[in-house]
PDB file of C-alpha atoms in Angstrom:
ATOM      1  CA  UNK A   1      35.408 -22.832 -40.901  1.00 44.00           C
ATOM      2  CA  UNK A   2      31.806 -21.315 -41.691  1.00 41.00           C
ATOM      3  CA  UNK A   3      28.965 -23.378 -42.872  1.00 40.00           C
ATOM      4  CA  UNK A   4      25.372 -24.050 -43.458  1.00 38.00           C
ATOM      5  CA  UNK A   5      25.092 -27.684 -42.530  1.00 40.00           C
ATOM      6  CA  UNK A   6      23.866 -27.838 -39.302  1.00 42.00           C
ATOM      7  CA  UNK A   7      24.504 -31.222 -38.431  1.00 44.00           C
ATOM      8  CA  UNK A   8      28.062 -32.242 -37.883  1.00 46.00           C
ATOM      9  CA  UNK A   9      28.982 -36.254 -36.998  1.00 46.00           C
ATOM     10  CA  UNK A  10      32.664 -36.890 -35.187  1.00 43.00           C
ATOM     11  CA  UNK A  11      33.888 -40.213 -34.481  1.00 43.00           C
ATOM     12  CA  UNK A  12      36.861 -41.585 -32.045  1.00 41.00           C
ATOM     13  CA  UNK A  13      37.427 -45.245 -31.724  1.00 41.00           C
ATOM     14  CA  UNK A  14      38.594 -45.906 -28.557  1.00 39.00           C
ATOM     15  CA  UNK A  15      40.659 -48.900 -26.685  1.00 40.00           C
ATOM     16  CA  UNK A  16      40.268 -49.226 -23.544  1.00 37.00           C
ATOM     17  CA  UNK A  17      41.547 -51.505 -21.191  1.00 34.00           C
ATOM     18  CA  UNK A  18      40.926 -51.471 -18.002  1.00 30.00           C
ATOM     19  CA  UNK A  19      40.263 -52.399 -11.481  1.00 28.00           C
ATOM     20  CA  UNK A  20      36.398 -53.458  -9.811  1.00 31.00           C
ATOM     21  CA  UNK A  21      34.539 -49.906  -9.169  1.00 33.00           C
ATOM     22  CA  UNK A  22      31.013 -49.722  -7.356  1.00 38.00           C
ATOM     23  CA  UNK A  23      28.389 -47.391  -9.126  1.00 38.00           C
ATOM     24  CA  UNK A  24      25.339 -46.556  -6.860  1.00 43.00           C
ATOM     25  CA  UNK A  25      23.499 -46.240 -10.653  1.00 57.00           C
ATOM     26  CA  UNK A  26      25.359 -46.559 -14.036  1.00 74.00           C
ATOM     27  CA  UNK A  27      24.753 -47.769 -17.738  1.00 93.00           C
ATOM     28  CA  UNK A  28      26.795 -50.426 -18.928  1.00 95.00           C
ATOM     29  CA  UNK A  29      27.997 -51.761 -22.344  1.00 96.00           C
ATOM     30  CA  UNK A  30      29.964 -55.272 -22.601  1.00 95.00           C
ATOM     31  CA  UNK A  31      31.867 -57.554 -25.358  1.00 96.00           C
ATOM     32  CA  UNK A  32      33.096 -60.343 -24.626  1.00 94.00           C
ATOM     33  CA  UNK A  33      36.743 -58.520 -23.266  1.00 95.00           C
ATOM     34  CA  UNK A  34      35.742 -55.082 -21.963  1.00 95.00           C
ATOM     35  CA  UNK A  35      32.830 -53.778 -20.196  1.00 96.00           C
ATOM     36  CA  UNK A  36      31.918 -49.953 -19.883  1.00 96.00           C
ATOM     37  CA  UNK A  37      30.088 -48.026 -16.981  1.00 96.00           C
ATOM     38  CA  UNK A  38      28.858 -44.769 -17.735  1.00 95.00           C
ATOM     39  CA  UNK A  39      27.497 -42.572 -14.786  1.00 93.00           C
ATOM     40  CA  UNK A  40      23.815 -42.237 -15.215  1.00 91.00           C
ATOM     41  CA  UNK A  41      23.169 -38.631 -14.486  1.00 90.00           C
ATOM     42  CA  UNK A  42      25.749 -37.126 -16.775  1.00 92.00           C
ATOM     43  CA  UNK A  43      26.348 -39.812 -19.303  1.00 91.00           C
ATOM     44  CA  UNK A  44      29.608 -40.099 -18.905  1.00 94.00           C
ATOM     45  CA  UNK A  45      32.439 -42.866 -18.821  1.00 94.00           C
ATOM     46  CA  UNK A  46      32.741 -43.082 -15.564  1.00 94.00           C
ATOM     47  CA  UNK A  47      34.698 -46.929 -15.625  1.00 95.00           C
ATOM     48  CA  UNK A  48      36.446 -49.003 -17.995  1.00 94.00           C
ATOM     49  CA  UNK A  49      37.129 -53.165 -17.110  1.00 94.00           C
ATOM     50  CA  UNK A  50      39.512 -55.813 -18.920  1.00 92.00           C
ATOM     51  CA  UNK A  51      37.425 -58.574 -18.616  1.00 93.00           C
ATOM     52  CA  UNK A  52      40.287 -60.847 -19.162  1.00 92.00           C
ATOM     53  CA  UNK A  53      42.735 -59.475 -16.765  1.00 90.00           C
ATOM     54  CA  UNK A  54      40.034 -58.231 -13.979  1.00 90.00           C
ATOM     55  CA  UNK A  55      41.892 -54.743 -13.816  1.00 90.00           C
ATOM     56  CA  UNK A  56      39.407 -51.780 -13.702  1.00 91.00           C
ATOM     57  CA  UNK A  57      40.048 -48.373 -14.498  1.00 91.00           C
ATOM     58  CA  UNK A  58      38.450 -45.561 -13.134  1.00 93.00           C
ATOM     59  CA  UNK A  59      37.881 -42.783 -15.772  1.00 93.00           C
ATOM     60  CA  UNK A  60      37.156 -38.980 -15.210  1.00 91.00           C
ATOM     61  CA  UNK A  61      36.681 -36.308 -17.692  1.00 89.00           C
ATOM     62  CA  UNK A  62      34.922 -37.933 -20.322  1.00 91.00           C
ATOM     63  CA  UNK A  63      33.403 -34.531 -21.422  1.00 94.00           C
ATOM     64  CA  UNK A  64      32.806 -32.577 -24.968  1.00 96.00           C
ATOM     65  CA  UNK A  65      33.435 -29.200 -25.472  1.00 96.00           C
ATOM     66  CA  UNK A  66      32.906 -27.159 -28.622  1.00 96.00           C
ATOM     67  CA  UNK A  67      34.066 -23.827 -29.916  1.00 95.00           C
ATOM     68  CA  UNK A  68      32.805 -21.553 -32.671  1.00 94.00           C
ATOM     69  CA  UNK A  69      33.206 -18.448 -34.207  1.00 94.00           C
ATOM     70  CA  UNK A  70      30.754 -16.645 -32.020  1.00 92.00           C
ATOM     71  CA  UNK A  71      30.581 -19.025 -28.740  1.00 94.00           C
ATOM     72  CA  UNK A  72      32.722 -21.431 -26.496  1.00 95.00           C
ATOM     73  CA  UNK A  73      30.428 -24.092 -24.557  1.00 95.00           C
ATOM     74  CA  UNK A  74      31.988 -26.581 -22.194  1.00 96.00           C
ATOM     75  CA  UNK A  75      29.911 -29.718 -21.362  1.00 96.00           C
ATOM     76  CA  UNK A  76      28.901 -28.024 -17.955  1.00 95.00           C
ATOM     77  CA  UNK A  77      27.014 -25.642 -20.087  1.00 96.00           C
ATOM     78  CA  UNK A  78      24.518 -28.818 -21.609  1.00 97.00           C
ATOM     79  CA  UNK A  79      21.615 -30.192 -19.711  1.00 96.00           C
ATOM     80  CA  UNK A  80      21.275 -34.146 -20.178  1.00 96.00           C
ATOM     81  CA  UNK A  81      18.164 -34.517 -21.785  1.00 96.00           C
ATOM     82  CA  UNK A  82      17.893 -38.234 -22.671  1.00 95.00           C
ATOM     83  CA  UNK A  83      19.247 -41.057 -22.403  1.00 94.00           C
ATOM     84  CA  UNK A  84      18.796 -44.980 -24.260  1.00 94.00           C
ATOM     85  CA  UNK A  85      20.298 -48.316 -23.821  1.00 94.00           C
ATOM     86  CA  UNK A  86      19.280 -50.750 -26.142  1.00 93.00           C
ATOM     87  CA  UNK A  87      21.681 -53.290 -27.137  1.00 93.00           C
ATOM     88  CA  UNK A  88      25.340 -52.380 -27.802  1.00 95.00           C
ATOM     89  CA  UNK A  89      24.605 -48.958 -28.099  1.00 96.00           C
ATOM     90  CA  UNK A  90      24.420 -45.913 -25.470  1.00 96.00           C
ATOM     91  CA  UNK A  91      22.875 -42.486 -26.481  1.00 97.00           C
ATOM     92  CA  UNK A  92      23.149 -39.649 -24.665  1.00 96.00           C
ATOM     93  CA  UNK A  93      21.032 -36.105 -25.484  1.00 97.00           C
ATOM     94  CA  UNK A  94      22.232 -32.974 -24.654  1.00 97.00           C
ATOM     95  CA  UNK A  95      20.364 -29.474 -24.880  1.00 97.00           C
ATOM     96  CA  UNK A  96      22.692 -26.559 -24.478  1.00 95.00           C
ATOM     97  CA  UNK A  97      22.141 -22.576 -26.056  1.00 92.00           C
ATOM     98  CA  UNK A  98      24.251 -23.136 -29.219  1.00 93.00           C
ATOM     99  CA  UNK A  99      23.430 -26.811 -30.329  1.00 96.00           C
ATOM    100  CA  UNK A 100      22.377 -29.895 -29.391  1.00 97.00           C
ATOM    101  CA  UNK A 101      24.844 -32.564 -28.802  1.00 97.00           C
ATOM    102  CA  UNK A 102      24.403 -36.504 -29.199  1.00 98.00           C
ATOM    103  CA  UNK A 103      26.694 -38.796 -27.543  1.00 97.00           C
ATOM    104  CA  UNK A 104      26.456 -42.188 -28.829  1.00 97.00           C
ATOM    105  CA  UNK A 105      28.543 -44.965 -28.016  1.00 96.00           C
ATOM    106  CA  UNK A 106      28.458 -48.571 -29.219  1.00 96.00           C
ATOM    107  CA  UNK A 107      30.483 -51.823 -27.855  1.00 96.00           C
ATOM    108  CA  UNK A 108      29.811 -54.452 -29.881  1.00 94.00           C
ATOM    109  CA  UNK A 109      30.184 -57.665 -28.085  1.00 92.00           C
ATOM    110  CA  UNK A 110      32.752 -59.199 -30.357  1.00 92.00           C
ATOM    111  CA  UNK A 111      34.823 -56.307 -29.728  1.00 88.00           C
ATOM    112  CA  UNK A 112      38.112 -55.263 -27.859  1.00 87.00           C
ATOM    113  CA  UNK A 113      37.166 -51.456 -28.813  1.00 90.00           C
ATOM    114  CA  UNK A 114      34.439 -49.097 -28.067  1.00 94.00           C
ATOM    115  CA  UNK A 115      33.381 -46.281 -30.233  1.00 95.00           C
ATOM    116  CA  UNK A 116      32.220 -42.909 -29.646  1.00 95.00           C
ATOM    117  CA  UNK A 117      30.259 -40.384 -32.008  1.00 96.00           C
ATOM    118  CA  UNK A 118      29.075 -37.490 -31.499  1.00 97.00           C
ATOM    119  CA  UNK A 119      26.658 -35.549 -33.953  1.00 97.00           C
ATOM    120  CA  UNK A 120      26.145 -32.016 -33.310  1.00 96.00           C
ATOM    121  CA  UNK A 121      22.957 -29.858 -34.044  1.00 96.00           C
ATOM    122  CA  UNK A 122      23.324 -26.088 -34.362  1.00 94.00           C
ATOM    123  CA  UNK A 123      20.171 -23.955 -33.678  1.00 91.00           C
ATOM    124  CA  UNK A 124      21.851 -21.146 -35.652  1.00 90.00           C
ATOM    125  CA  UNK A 125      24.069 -21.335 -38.798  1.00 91.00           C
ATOM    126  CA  UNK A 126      27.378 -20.953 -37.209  1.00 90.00           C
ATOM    127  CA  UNK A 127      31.343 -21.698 -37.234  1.00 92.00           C
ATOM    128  CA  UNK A 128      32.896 -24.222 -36.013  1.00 93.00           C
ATOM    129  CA  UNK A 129      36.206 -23.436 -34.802  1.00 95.00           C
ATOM    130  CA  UNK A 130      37.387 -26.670 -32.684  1.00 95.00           C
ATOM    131  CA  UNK A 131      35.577 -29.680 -31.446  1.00 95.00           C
ATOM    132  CA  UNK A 132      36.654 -31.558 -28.225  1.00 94.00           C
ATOM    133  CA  UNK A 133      35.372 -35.497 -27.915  1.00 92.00           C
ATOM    134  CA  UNK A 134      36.774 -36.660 -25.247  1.00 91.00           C
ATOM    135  CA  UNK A 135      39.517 -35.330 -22.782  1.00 88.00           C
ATOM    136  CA  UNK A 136      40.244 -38.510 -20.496  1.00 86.00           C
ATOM    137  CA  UNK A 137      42.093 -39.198 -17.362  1.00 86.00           C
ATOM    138  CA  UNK A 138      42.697 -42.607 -15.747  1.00 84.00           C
ATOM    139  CA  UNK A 139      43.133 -43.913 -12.360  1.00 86.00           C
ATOM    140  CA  UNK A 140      43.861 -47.266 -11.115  1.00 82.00           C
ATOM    141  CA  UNK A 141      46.669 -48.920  -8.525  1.00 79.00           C
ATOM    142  CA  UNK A 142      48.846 -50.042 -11.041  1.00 75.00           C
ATOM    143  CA  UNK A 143      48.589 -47.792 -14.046  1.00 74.00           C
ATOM    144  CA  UNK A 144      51.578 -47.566 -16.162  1.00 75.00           C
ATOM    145  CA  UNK A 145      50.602 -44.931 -19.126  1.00 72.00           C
ATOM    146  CA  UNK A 146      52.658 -45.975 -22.409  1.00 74.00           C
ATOM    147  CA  UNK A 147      53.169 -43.226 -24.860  1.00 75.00           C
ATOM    148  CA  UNK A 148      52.818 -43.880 -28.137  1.00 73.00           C
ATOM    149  CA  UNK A 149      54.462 -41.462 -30.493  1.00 76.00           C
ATOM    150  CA  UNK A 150      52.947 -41.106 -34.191  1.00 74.00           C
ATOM    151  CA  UNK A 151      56.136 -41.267 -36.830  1.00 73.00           C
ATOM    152  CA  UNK A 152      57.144 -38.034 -38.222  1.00 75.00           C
ATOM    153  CA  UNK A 153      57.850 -38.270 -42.283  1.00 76.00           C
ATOM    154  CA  UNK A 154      59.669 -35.871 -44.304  1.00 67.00           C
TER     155      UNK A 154
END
């Protein structure tokens, strides 16, 4: 896919549910059933809590990657260059050689979901080819994964 817009927006909604982790320094977003923790360096999820069970997950490998016609850039490759709490929302800047990425997640507190965008800014004209948001993994005592299979028609 080649194209001239240079600014592309993605968008995951995300439910999480979630065992009591201690952060030296993190961000955090809460509603009124789920808190967030993000790790404060990197900008990343770093823990997810069910407020109305108490369980708390610890989550690794909440990282972006993007590939295009001409370059592959994994989220080591982009420097944090900001980042803003206000409110429900958590922004996250990131400079790297192709684009530059903002993270932005929201947790509104009447919520049981979070939501993550991301908006990429080429500095080039280039071509997307594929577009990772989010590759999570979860940890906790008692973690029983469910998989949920979509329905194939036809």
């Amino acid at each position: 896919m080649n194209t001239s817009i240079n600014t592309i927006l993605f968008t995951t909604m995300v439910l999480l549910l979630s065992r009591h982790v201690a952060a030296a320094e993190s961000l955090r977003l809460e509603s009124e059933t789920l808190a967030l923790r993000f790790d404060a360096s990197s900008g990343t999820l770093a823990a997810a809590e069910n407020k109305l069970t108490g369980e708390t997950y610890v989550v690794s490998c909440d990282e972006f990657a993007v590939e295009g016609v001409e370059f592959a850039a994994e989220f080591s490759q982009f420097k944090p260059a900001a980042v803003d709490l206000a409110g429900d929302t958590l922004t996250m800047r990131y400079a790297g050689e192709p684009m530059d990425v903002e993270v932005v997640w929201t947790l509104p507190r009447h919520r049981h979901f979070a939501e993550k965008r991301m908006t990429l800014t080429a500095r080039r004209a280039c071509g997307l080819k594929k577009v990772v948001l989010i590759r999570p993994t979860f940890a906790a005592d008692v973690l029983q994964m469910v998989a949920y299979r979509y329905p194939q028609f036809g």
